[in-house]
PDB file of C-alpha atoms in Angstrom:
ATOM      1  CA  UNK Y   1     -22.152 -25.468 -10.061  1.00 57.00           C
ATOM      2  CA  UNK Y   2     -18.215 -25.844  -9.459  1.00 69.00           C
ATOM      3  CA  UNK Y   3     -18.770 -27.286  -6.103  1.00 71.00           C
ATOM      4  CA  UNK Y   4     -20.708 -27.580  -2.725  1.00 75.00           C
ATOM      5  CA  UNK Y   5     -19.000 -28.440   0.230  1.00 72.00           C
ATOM      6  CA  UNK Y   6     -20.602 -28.476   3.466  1.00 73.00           C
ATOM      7  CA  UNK Y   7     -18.353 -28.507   6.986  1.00 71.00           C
ATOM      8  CA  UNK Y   8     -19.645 -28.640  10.542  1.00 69.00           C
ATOM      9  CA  UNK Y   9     -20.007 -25.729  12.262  1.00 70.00           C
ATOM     10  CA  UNK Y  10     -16.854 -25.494  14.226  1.00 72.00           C
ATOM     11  CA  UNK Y  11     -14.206 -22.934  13.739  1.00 75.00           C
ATOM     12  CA  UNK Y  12     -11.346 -25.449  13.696  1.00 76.00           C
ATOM     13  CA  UNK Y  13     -13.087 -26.324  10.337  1.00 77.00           C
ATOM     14  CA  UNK Y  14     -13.229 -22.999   9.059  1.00 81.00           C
ATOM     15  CA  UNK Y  15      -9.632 -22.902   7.615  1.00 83.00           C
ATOM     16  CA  UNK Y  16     -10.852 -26.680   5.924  1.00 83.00           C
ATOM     17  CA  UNK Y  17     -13.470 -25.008   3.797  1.00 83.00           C
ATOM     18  CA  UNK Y  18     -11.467 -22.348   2.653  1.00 85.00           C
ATOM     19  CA  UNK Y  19      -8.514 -24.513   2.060  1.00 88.00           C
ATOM     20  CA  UNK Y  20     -11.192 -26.819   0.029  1.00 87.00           C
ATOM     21  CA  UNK Y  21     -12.414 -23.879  -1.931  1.00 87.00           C
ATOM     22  CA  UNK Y  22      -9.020 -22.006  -2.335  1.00 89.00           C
ATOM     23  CA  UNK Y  23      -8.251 -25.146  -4.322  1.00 89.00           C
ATOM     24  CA  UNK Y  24     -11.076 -24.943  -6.333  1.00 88.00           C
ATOM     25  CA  UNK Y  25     -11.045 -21.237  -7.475  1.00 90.00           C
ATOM     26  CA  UNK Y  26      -7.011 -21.988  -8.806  1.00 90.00           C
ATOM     27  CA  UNK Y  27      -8.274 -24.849 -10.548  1.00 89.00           C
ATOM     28  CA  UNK Y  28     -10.577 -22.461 -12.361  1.00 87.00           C
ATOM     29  CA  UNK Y  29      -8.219 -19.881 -13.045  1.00 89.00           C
ATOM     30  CA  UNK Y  30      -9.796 -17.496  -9.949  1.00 90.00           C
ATOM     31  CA  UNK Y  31      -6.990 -14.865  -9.573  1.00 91.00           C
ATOM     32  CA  UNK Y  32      -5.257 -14.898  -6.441  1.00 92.00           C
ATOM     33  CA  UNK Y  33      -7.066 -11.278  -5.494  1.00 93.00           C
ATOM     34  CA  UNK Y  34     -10.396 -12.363  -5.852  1.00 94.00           C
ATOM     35  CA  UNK Y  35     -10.087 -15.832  -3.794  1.00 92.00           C
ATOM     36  CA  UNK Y  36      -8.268 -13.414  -1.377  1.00 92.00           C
ATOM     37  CA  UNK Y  37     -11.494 -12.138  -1.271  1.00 94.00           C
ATOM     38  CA  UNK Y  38     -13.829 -15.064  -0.822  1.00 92.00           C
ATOM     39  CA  UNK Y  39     -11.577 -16.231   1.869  1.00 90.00           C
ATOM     40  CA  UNK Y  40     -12.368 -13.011   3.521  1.00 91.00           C
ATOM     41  CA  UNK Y  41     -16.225 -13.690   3.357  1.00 92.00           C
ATOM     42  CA  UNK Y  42     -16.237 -17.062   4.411  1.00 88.00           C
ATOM     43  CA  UNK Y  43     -14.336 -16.317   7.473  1.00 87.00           C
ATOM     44  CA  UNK Y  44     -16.537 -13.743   8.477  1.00 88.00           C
ATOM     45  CA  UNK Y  45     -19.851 -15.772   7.535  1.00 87.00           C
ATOM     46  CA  UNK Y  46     -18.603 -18.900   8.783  1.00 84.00           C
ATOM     47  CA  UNK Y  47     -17.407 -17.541  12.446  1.00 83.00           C
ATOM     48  CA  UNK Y  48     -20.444 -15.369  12.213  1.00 82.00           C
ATOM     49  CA  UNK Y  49     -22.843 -18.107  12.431  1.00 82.00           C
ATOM     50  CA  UNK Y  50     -20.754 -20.276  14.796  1.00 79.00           C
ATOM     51  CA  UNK Y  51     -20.364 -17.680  17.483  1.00 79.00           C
ATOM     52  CA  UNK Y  52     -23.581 -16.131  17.395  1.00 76.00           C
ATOM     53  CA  UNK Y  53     -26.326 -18.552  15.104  1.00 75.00           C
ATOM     54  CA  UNK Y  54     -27.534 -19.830  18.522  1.00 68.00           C
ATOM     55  CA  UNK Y  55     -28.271 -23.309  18.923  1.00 62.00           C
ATOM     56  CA  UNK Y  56     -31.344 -23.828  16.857  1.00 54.00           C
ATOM     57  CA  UNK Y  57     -33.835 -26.677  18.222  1.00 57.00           C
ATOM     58  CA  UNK Y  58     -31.089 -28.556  20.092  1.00 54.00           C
ATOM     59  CA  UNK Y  59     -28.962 -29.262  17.240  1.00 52.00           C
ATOM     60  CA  UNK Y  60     -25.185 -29.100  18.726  1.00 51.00           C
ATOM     61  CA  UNK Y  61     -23.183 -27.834  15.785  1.00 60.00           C
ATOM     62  CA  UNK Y  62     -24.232 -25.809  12.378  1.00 70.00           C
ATOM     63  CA  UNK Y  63     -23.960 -26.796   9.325  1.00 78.00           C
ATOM     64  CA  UNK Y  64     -22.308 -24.659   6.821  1.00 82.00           C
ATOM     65  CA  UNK Y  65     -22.429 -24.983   3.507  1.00 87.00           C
ATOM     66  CA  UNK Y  66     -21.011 -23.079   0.244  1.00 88.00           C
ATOM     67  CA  UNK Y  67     -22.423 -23.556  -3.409  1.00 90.00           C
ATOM     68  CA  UNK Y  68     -19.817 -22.065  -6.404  1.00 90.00           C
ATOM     69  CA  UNK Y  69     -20.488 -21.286 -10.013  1.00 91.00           C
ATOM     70  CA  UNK Y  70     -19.391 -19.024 -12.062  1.00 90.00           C
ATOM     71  CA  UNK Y  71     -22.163 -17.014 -14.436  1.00 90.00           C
ATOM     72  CA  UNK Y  72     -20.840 -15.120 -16.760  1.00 89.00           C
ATOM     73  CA  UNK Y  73     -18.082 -12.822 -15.531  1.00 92.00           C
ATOM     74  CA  UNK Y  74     -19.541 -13.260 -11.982  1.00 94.00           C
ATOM     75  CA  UNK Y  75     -18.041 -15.764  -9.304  1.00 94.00           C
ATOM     76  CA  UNK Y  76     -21.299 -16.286  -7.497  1.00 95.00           C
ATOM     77  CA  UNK Y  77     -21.571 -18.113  -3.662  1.00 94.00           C
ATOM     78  CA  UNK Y  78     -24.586 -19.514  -1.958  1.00 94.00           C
ATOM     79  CA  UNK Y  79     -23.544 -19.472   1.572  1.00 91.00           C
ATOM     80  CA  UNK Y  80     -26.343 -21.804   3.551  1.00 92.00           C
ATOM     81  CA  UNK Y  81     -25.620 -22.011   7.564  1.00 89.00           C
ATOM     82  CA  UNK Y  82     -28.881 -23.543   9.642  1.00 86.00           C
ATOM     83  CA  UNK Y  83     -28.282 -20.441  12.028  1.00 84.00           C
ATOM     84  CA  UNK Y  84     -30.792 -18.280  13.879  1.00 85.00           C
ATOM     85  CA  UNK Y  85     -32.214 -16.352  11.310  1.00 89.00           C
ATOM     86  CA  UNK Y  86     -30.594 -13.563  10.224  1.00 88.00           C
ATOM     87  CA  UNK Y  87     -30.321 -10.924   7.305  1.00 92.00           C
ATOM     88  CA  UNK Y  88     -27.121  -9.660   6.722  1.00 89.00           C
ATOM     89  CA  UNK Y  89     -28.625  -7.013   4.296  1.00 89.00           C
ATOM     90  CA  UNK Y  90     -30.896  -4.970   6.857  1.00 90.00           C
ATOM     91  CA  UNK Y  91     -27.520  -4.408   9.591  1.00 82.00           C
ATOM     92  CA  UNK Y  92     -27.209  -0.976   9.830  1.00 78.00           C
ATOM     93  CA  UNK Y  93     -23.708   0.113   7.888  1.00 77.00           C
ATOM     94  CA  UNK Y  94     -21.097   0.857  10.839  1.00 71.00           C
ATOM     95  CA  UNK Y  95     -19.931   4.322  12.003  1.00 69.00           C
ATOM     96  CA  UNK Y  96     -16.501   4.658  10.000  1.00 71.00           C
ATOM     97  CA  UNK Y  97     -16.271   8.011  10.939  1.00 71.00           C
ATOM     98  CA  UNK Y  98     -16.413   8.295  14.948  1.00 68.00           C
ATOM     99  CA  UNK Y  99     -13.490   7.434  17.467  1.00 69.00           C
ATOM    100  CA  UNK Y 100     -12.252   4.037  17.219  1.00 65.00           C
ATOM    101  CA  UNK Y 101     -12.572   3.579  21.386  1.00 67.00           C
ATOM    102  CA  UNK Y 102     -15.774   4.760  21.052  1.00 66.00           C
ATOM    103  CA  UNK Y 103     -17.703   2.701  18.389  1.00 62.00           C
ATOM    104  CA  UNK Y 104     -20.153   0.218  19.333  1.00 63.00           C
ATOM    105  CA  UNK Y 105     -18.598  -3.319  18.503  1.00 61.00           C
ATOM    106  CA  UNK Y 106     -19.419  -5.229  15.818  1.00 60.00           C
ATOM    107  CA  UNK Y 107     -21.056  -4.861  12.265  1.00 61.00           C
ATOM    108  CA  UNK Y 108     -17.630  -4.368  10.485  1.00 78.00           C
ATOM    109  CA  UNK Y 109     -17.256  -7.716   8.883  1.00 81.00           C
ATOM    110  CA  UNK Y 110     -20.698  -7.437   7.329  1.00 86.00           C
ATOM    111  CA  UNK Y 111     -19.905  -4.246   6.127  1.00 86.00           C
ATOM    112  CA  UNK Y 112     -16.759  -5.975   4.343  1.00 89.00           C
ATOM    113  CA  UNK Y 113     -18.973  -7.956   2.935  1.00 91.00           C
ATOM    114  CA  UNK Y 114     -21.574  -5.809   0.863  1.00 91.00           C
ATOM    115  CA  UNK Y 115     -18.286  -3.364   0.039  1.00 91.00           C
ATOM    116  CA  UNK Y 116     -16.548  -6.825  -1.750  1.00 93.00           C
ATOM    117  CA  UNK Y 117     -19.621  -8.177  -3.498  1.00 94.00           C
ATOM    118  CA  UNK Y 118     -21.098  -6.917  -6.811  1.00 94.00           C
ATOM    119  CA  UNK Y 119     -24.414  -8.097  -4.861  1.00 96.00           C
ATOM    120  CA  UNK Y 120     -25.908  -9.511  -2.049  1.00 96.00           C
ATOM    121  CA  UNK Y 121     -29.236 -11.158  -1.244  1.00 97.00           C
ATOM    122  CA  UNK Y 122     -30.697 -13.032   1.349  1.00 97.00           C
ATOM    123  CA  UNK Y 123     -33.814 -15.311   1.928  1.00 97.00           C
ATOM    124  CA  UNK Y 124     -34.576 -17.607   4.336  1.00 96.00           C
ATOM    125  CA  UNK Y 125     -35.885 -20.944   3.958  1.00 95.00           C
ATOM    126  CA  UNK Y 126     -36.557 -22.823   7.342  1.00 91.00           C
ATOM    127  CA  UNK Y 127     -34.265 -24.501   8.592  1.00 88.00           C
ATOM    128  CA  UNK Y 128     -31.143 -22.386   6.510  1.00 91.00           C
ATOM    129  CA  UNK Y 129     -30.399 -19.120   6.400  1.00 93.00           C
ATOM    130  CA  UNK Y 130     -29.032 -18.502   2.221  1.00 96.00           C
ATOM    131  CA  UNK Y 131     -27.254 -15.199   1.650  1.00 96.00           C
ATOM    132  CA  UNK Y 132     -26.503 -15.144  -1.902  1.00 97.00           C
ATOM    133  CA  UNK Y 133     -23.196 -13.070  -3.320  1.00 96.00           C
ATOM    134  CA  UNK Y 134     -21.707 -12.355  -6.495  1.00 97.00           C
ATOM    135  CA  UNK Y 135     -17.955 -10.889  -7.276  1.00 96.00           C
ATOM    136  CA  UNK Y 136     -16.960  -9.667 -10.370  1.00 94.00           C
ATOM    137  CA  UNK Y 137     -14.263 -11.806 -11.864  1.00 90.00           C
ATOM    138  CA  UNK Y 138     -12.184  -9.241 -13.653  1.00 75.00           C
ATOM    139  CA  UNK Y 139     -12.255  -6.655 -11.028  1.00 57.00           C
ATOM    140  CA  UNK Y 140      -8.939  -4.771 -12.629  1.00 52.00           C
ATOM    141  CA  UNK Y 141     -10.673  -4.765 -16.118  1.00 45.00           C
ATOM    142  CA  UNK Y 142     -13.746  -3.183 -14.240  1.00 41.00           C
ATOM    143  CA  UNK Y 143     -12.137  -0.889 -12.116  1.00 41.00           C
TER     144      UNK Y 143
END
């Protein structure tokens, strides 16, 4: 593991932990594209679970928290929230095709998601919600 760090669930704080783990990547030699990218997922997770995780069992603010390791030639992230429960890998993929003014709202920043990671798993294990991703590191190499 290259780090854990764990923020409350505020979105003031948001911009902290991807500050924290911007940081981290460079240190590691992450290319600028690819932390582009995780900054992109942990926005969307993190505000995802503030604004809509509920408010599980009295407990006033989420915790949020992001394991990093790279395996391999994957970056891999272990995003843990204690959320409502919720599996990011059964929403329904959006409608990219109909009128703009006439989609239902929503469902687009999970789609992001599952298009940017090489995979995506969830489980969860009471009280956290753990979606587990992994992006290729040499994406132009790939590609």
């Amino acid at each position: 593991m290259l780090i854990r760090l764990i923020v409350p669930g505020e979105l003031a704080r948001v911009e902290d932990l991807n500050a924290s783990l911007e940081a981290v990547l460079k240190l590691h030699g992450i290319d600028a594209e690819l932390c582009a990218d995780v900054r992109l997922i942990v926005e969307e997770l993190a505000s995802n679970v503030i604004k809509y995780g509920g408010d599980p069992e009295g407990v006033p603010r989420h915790e949020l928290s992001v394991h990093i390791a790279i395996a391999g030639e994957l970056l891999r992230l272990e995003f843990r929230d204690t959320g409502a429960p919720f599996d990011p890998t059964q929403a329904p993929p959006p409608d990219l095709d109909g009128d703009i003014l006439e989609r239902e709202v929503g469902g687009l920043g999970v789609h992001l998601i599952r298009s940017l990671a090489e995979s995506v798993s969830y489980r969860r294990e009471e009280p956290y919600n753990l979606l587990d991703l992994s992006l290729r590191m040499n994406q132009k190499e790939s590609a």
